[in-house]
Amino acid sequence: MKSKIYIAVLFALAATSACTITPAKELLLPTDKQATEETVHLYNHLLKQQQQGMMFGHQDDLAYGKGWIDEPGRSDVKEVCGDYPAVYGWELGHLELGNAYSLDSVYFDRIRDWILEAYERGGVNTISWHLRNPLTGGTAWDVSTPGVVASVLPGGEKHELYTQYLDHLADFLLSLKTDNGTYVPILFRPFHEHTGSWFWWGKDLCTPEEYKALWRFTQTYLRDTKNIHHLLYSYSTDRFKSQEKYLERYPGDDVIDLLGFDMYDRSPGYRDLLDKCAATVSRLAKEKGKIAAMTEAGGPIETDTEWWTVTILKTLKPYGLSYVLVWRNPTNKIWEAFAPYPGHPSEADFIQFYNDPETIFQQEATAAKLYN
C-alpha cells in the first residue's frame, strides 16, 4: 500500500507538471464564464482529481466537536487520524434574516474566518443554505403551504423579499476574500434534497419548471446582479431510483458545475441503493463533463464498525467521485456524531479509511495546489 506521504508527493508533482505544460487557454470553464482564476483552477483540478481519489469532507469540522466549541486548531477528524479533512462544509441558514449566527448557532464571522483558514491551507469549502420559508416565515422545513417557490419567482408576492435574502447572502459571499483581495472559491449547494418533500422547495411543493426557474433566477442574480464569480454550483438530490428521477428537476448544464446526491444510512438495502445512485451520478457527470460527489452522508458509525471501509469506501471506490462529506458532530450529542472522535467505536475503521491510498485528506489536497 502506498503511504500518504508518497501519494502527497505524486499530487504535488502532478500539480507542478500541469501548471508547467498546460496553458491557461486550455483550462475548461465552469458555467460562470467570468469565474475567477482560482475558481477555474479548482474546477479543473476537481474534474481531474476525482479519477485519482476521493476527498473526505466534514460539516463544521473546525467549529466544534465532541466536548469542545471554537478551539483554535481543533478538529475531531484530525485528532483521530492526524490530518484535517480535504473538504469543509458550512451552513448559512438564518443569514438571510440578517442574524449574527446560523441556525446551528455558529457565528457567521467565525464561519468566514474558518473558510479563509481552510482555503489558506489548500482545502475546499462547500456551503449549504437552509433558508427560511419566505412565504410563511417558518423554517426551511415548513412545508405547510405549497406555492412557496412560485411566490419568490419574478412576479410572485415574495419575490422582493427573496431578493433581499439573496442580498444578505451576496454580502457574505463577497466578504470571503483574502488580505490581497482574492475571493475564496466556494462549492455552493442550495435547494438540496429536492427529490424529497421536507423542505419548502421539495418535489411535492413545486413543479419541476418552478424548481428549475428558482435555480436559474438565483444563479443569474448572484452572478450578474451581484457580480459574484467565485462560485461553483452544486445540484444535490436525496436518494433516487432512476436517472429520470435524478434529472427531473435538473436546471441545465449551463447552470450546474457539480452533480451530487445526499444519502444517509437509515434503512435496509442502503449499500445496494448507494451503489446504484453513485453509479448513475458518476456516469452522468462523465457524460456532461461535470464534477461528481456524494454531497452529504452519515451512518450508524457507533454500531457499524466497518461503515467507513466497507459501506462507504468499498461501495464508492469504483465510481470516481470527487468527495464524500459527512454531517456534523454536535458537541454534546454523541448519538448524532457523523465523524469519529478519539475513543469512538469507529475510530480504528476510520484510520484504515484514512490510510487507503484512494482517500484524500488535507495533506494531499494541499500538495495538489488546487487553486493554481
JSON list of C-alpha atoms in Angstrom, two decimals, residues 148-274:
[
{"chain": "A", "resi": 148, "resn": "VAL", "atom": "CA", "xyz": [-43.56, 28.99, -1.87]},
{"chain": "A", "resi": 149, "resn": "VAL", "atom": "CA", "xyz": [-41.25, 28.61, -4.86]},
{"chain": "A", "resi": 150, "resn": "ALA", "atom": "CA", "xyz": [-43.80, 30.27, -7.14]},
{"chain": "A", "resi": 151, "resn": "SER", "atom": "CA", "xyz": [-44.09, 33.13, -4.67]},
{"chain": "A", "resi": 152, "resn": "VAL", "atom": "CA", "xyz": [-40.38, 34.02, -4.85]},
{"chain": "A", "resi": 153, "resn": "LEU", "atom": "CA", "xyz": [-40.05, 33.91, -8.64]},
{"chain": "A", "resi": 154, "resn": "PRO", "atom": "CA", "xyz": [-40.31, 37.16, -10.65]},
{"chain": "A", "resi": 155, "resn": "GLY", "atom": "CA", "xyz": [-43.90, 38.38, -10.37]},
{"chain": "A", "resi": 156, "resn": "GLY", "atom": "CA", "xyz": [-44.55, 36.43, -7.16]},
{"chain": "A", "resi": 157, "resn": "GLU", "atom": "CA", "xyz": [-45.74, 38.06, -3.96]},
{"chain": "A", "resi": 158, "resn": "LYS", "atom": "CA", "xyz": [-42.50, 37.26, -2.11]},
{"chain": "A", "resi": 159, "resn": "HIS", "atom": "CA", "xyz": [-40.08, 37.97, -4.93]},
{"chain": "A", "resi": 160, "resn": "GLU", "atom": "CA", "xyz": [-38.83, 41.21, -3.41]},
{"chain": "A", "resi": 161, "resn": "LEU", "atom": "CA", "xyz": [-38.29, 39.51, -0.05]},
{"chain": "A", "resi": 162, "resn": "TYR", "atom": "CA", "xyz": [-36.36, 36.71, -1.72]},
{"chain": "A", "resi": 163, "resn": "THR", "atom": "CA", "xyz": [-34.07, 39.20, -3.46]},
{"chain": "A", "resi": 164, "resn": "GLN", "atom": "CA", "xyz": [-33.43, 40.70, -0.02]},
{"chain": "A", "resi": 165, "resn": "TYR", "atom": "CA", "xyz": [-32.46, 37.23, 1.17]},
{"chain": "A", "resi": 166, "resn": "LEU", "atom": "CA", "xyz": [-30.08, 36.99, -1.77]},
{"chain": "A", "resi": 167, "resn": "ASP", "atom": "CA", "xyz": [-28.62, 40.40, -0.97]},
{"chain": "A", "resi": 168, "resn": "HIS", "atom": "CA", "xyz": [-27.69, 39.21, 2.53]},
{"chain": "A", "resi": 169, "resn": "LEU", "atom": "CA", "xyz": [-26.19, 36.06, 1.03]},
{"chain": "A", "resi": 170, "resn": "ALA", "atom": "CA", "xyz": [-24.25, 38.07, -1.55]},
{"chain": "A", "resi": 171, "resn": "ASP", "atom": "CA", "xyz": [-22.80, 40.39, 1.08]},
{"chain": "A", "resi": 172, "resn": "PHE", "atom": "CA", "xyz": [-21.40, 37.38, 2.93]},
{"chain": "A", "resi": 173, "resn": "LEU", "atom": "CA", "xyz": [-20.07, 35.69, -0.19]},
{"chain": "A", "resi": 174, "resn": "LEU", "atom": "CA", "xyz": [-18.34, 38.89, -1.29]},
{"chain": "A", "resi": 175, "resn": "SER", "atom": "CA", "xyz": [-16.67, 39.12, 2.11]},
{"chain": "A", "resi": 176, "resn": "LEU", "atom": "CA", "xyz": [-14.90, 35.80, 1.55]},
{"chain": "A", "resi": 177, "resn": "LYS", "atom": "CA", "xyz": [-11.61, 37.20, 0.33]},
{"chain": "A", "resi": 178, "resn": "THR", "atom": "CA", "xyz": [-8.03, 37.16, 1.48]},
{"chain": "A", "resi": 179, "resn": "ASP", "atom": "CA", "xyz": [-5.96, 40.16, 2.57]},
{"chain": "A", "resi": 180, "resn": "ASN", "atom": "CA", "xyz": [-4.74, 40.56, -1.01]},
{"chain": "A", "resi": 181, "resn": "GLY", "atom": "CA", "xyz": [-8.31, 40.66, -2.35]},
{"chain": "A", "resi": 182, "resn": "THR", "atom": "CA", "xyz": [-8.54, 37.11, -3.71]},
{"chain": "A", "resi": 183, "resn": "TYR", "atom": "CA", "xyz": [-12.05, 35.68, -3.48]},
{"chain": "A", "resi": 184, "resn": "VAL", "atom": "CA", "xyz": [-12.24, 32.20, -1.95]},
{"chain": "A", "resi": 185, "resn": "PRO", "atom": "CA", "xyz": [-13.83, 29.69, -4.38]},
{"chain": "A", "resi": 186, "resn": "ILE", "atom": "CA", "xyz": [-16.95, 28.05, -2.96]},
{"chain": "A", "resi": 187, "resn": "LEU", "atom": "CA", "xyz": [-18.96, 24.98, -3.93]},
{"chain": "A", "resi": 188, "resn": "PHE", "atom": "CA", "xyz": [-22.44, 26.45, -3.43]},
{"chain": "A", "resi": 189, "resn": "ARG", "atom": "CA", "xyz": [-25.17, 23.87, -2.75]},
{"chain": "A", "resi": 190, "resn": "PRO", "atom": "CA", "xyz": [-28.62, 25.45, -2.30]},
{"chain": "A", "resi": 191, "resn": "PHE", "atom": "CA", "xyz": [-32.07, 23.84, -2.67]},
{"chain": "A", "resi": 192, "resn": "HIS", "atom": "CA", "xyz": [-30.70, 20.37, -1.91]},
{"chain": "A", "resi": 193, "resn": "GLU", "atom": "CA", "xyz": [-32.60, 17.12, -1.33]},
{"chain": "A", "resi": 194, "resn": "HIS", "atom": "CA", "xyz": [-35.41, 18.43, -3.51]},
{"chain": "A", "resi": 195, "resn": "THR", "atom": "CA", "xyz": [-36.38, 14.88, -4.54]},
{"chain": "A", "resi": 196, "resn": "GLY", "atom": "CA", "xyz": [-37.89, 14.65, -1.05]},
{"chain": "A", "resi": 197, "resn": "SER", "atom": "CA", "xyz": [-40.58, 16.91, 0.36]},
{"chain": "A", "resi": 198, "resn": "TRP", "atom": "CA", "xyz": [-39.23, 18.04, 3.75]},
{"chain": "A", "resi": 199, "resn": "PHE", "atom": "CA", "xyz": [-38.07, 21.46, 2.50]},
{"chain": "A", "resi": 200, "resn": "TRP", "atom": "CA", "xyz": [-40.27, 24.18, 1.02]},
{"chain": "A", "resi": 201, "resn": "TRP", "atom": "CA", "xyz": [-38.54, 23.66, -2.35]},
{"chain": "A", "resi": 202, "resn": "GLY", "atom": "CA", "xyz": [-39.23, 19.89, -2.35]},
{"chain": "A", "resi": 203, "resn": "LYS", "atom": "CA", "xyz": [-40.93, 17.88, -5.07]},
{"chain": "A", "resi": 204, "resn": "ASP", "atom": "CA", "xyz": [-44.46, 17.98, -3.63]},
{"chain": "A", "resi": 205, "resn": "LEU", "atom": "CA", "xyz": [-44.29, 21.73, -3.01]},
{"chain": "A", "resi": 206, "resn": "CYS", "atom": "CA", "xyz": [-43.45, 22.97, -6.52]},
{"chain": "A", "resi": 207, "resn": "THR", "atom": "CA", "xyz": [-43.43, 21.87, -10.16]},
{"chain": "A", "resi": 208, "resn": "PRO", "atom": "CA", "xyz": [-40.22, 20.84, -11.97]},
{"chain": "A", "resi": 209, "resn": "GLU", "atom": "CA", "xyz": [-40.44, 24.03, -14.03]},
{"chain": "A", "resi": 210, "resn": "GLU", "atom": "CA", "xyz": [-40.73, 26.19, -10.91]},
{"chain": "A", "resi": 211, "resn": "TYR", "atom": "CA", "xyz": [-37.77, 24.48, -9.27]},
{"chain": "A", "resi": 212, "resn": "LYS", "atom": "CA", "xyz": [-35.63, 24.99, -12.37]},
{"chain": "A", "resi": 213, "resn": "ALA", "atom": "CA", "xyz": [-36.70, 28.64, -12.53]},
{"chain": "A", "resi": 214, "resn": "LEU", "atom": "CA", "xyz": [-35.71, 29.09, -8.87]},
{"chain": "A", "resi": 215, "resn": "TRP", "atom": "CA", "xyz": [-32.22, 27.81, -9.64]},
{"chain": "A", "resi": 216, "resn": "ARG", "atom": "CA", "xyz": [-31.87, 29.93, -12.76]},
{"chain": "A", "resi": 217, "resn": "PHE", "atom": "CA", "xyz": [-33.05, 33.14, -11.14]},
{"chain": "A", "resi": 218, "resn": "THR", "atom": "CA", "xyz": [-30.79, 32.59, -8.12]},
{"chain": "A", "resi": 219, "resn": "GLN", "atom": "CA", "xyz": [-27.68, 31.95, -10.19]},
{"chain": "A", "resi": 220, "resn": "THR", "atom": "CA", "xyz": [-28.37, 34.85, -12.55]},
{"chain": "A", "resi": 221, "resn": "TYR", "atom": "CA", "xyz": [-28.98, 37.24, -9.66]},
{"chain": "A", "resi": 222, "resn": "LEU", "atom": "CA", "xyz": [-25.80, 36.29, -7.83]},
{"chain": "A", "resi": 223, "resn": "ARG", "atom": "CA", "xyz": [-23.66, 36.23, -10.95]},
{"chain": "A", "resi": 224, "resn": "ASP", "atom": "CA", "xyz": [-24.98, 39.18, -12.96]},
{"chain": "A", "resi": 225, "resn": "THR", "atom": "CA", "xyz": [-26.68, 41.48, -10.46]},
{"chain": "A", "resi": 226, "resn": "LYS", "atom": "CA", "xyz": [-24.31, 40.97, -7.53]},
{"chain": "A", "resi": 227, "resn": "ASN", "atom": "CA", "xyz": [-21.20, 40.32, -9.66]},
{"chain": "A", "resi": 228, "resn": "ILE", "atom": "CA", "xyz": [-20.21, 37.15, -7.81]},
{"chain": "A", "resi": 229, "resn": "HIS", "atom": "CA", "xyz": [-17.82, 34.97, -9.79]},
{"chain": "A", "resi": 230, "resn": "HIS", "atom": "CA", "xyz": [-16.20, 32.66, -7.26]},
{"chain": "A", "resi": 231, "resn": "LEU", "atom": "CA", "xyz": [-18.94, 30.03, -7.00]},
{"chain": "A", "resi": 232, "resn": "LEU", "atom": "CA", "xyz": [-19.23, 26.55, -8.46]},
{"chain": "A", "resi": 233, "resn": "TYR", "atom": "CA", "xyz": [-22.88, 25.47, -8.40]},
{"chain": "A", "resi": 234, "resn": "SER", "atom": "CA", "xyz": [-23.82, 22.07, -6.96]},
{"chain": "A", "resi": 235, "resn": "TYR", "atom": "CA", "xyz": [-27.01, 20.18, -7.81]},
{"chain": "A", "resi": 236, "resn": "SER", "atom": "CA", "xyz": [-27.77, 17.79, -4.95]},
{"chain": "A", "resi": 237, "resn": "THR", "atom": "CA", "xyz": [-30.71, 15.38, -4.72]},
{"chain": "A", "resi": 238, "resn": "ASP", "atom": "CA", "xyz": [-31.64, 12.98, -1.98]},
{"chain": "A", "resi": 239, "resn": "ARG", "atom": "CA", "xyz": [-31.75, 9.24, -2.78]},
{"chain": "A", "resi": 240, "resn": "PHE", "atom": "CA", "xyz": [-33.38, 8.38, -6.09]},
{"chain": "A", "resi": 241, "resn": "LYS", "atom": "CA", "xyz": [-34.35, 5.25, -8.01]},
{"chain": "A", "resi": 242, "resn": "SER", "atom": "CA", "xyz": [-33.72, 6.17, -11.63]},
{"chain": "A", "resi": 243, "resn": "GLN", "atom": "CA", "xyz": [-31.81, 8.53, -13.89]},
{"chain": "A", "resi": 244, "resn": "GLU", "atom": "CA", "xyz": [-35.12, 10.07, -14.91]},
{"chain": "A", "resi": 245, "resn": "LYS", "atom": "CA", "xyz": [-35.96, 10.95, -11.31]},
{"chain": "A", "resi": 246, "resn": "TYR", "atom": "CA", "xyz": [-32.48, 12.34, -10.76]},
{"chain": "A", "resi": 247, "resn": "LEU", "atom": "CA", "xyz": [-32.74, 14.65, -13.77]},
{"chain": "A", "resi": 248, "resn": "GLU", "atom": "CA", "xyz": [-36.44, 15.51, -13.47]},
{"chain": "A", "resi": 249, "resn": "ARG", "atom": "CA", "xyz": [-35.69, 18.92, -11.91]},
{"chain": "A", "resi": 250, "resn": "TYR", "atom": "CA", "xyz": [-32.17, 19.42, -13.22]},
{"chain": "A", "resi": 251, "resn": "PRO", "atom": "CA", "xyz": [-31.88, 23.10, -14.19]},
{"chain": "A", "resi": 252, "resn": "GLY", "atom": "CA", "xyz": [-29.44, 22.55, -17.06]},
{"chain": "A", "resi": 253, "resn": "ASP", "atom": "CA", "xyz": [-25.81, 22.02, -17.98]},
{"chain": "A", "resi": 254, "resn": "ASP", "atom": "CA", "xyz": [-25.39, 25.78, -18.33]},
{"chain": "A", "resi": 255, "resn": "VAL", "atom": "CA", "xyz": [-26.30, 26.25, -14.65]},
{"chain": "A", "resi": 256, "resn": "ILE", "atom": "CA", "xyz": [-24.69, 23.32, -12.80]},
{"chain": "A", "resi": 257, "resn": "ASP", "atom": "CA", "xyz": [-20.99, 22.52, -12.24]},
{"chain": "A", "resi": 258, "resn": "LEU", "atom": "CA", "xyz": [-21.28, 19.59, -9.85]},
{"chain": "A", "resi": 259, "resn": "LEU", "atom": "CA", "xyz": [-23.66, 16.64, -9.78]},
{"chain": "A", "resi": 260, "resn": "GLY", "atom": "CA", "xyz": [-24.20, 15.32, -6.28]},
{"chain": "A", "resi": 261, "resn": "PHE", "atom": "CA", "xyz": [-26.54, 13.38, -4.07]},
{"chain": "A", "resi": 262, "resn": "ASP", "atom": "CA", "xyz": [-27.23, 13.15, -0.34]},
{"chain": "A", "resi": 263, "resn": "MET", "atom": "CA", "xyz": [-27.90, 9.78, 1.24]},
{"chain": "A", "resi": 264, "resn": "TYR", "atom": "CA", "xyz": [-27.93, 8.77, 4.89]},
{"chain": "A", "resi": 265, "resn": "ASP", "atom": "CA", "xyz": [-27.67, 5.16, 6.01]},
{"chain": "A", "resi": 266, "resn": "ARG", "atom": "CA", "xyz": [-31.01, 4.80, 7.80]},
{"chain": "A", "resi": 267, "resn": "SER", "atom": "CA", "xyz": [-32.71, 1.80, 6.23]},
{"chain": "A", "resi": 268, "resn": "PRO", "atom": "CA", "xyz": [-32.06, -1.75, 4.96]},
{"chain": "A", "resi": 269, "resn": "GLY", "atom": "CA", "xyz": [-30.64, -2.05, 1.47]},
{"chain": "A", "resi": 270, "resn": "TYR", "atom": "CA", "xyz": [-28.52, 1.08, 1.86]},
{"chain": "A", "resi": 271, "resn": "ARG", "atom": "CA", "xyz": [-25.38, -0.32, 0.21]},
{"chain": "A", "resi": 272, "resn": "ASP", "atom": "CA", "xyz": [-27.20, -1.53, -2.87]},
{"chain": "A", "resi": 273, "resn": "LEU", "atom": "CA", "xyz": [-29.02, 1.75, -3.37]},
{"chain": "A", "resi": 274, "resn": "LEU", "atom": "CA", "xyz": [-25.84, 3.71, -2.64]}
]
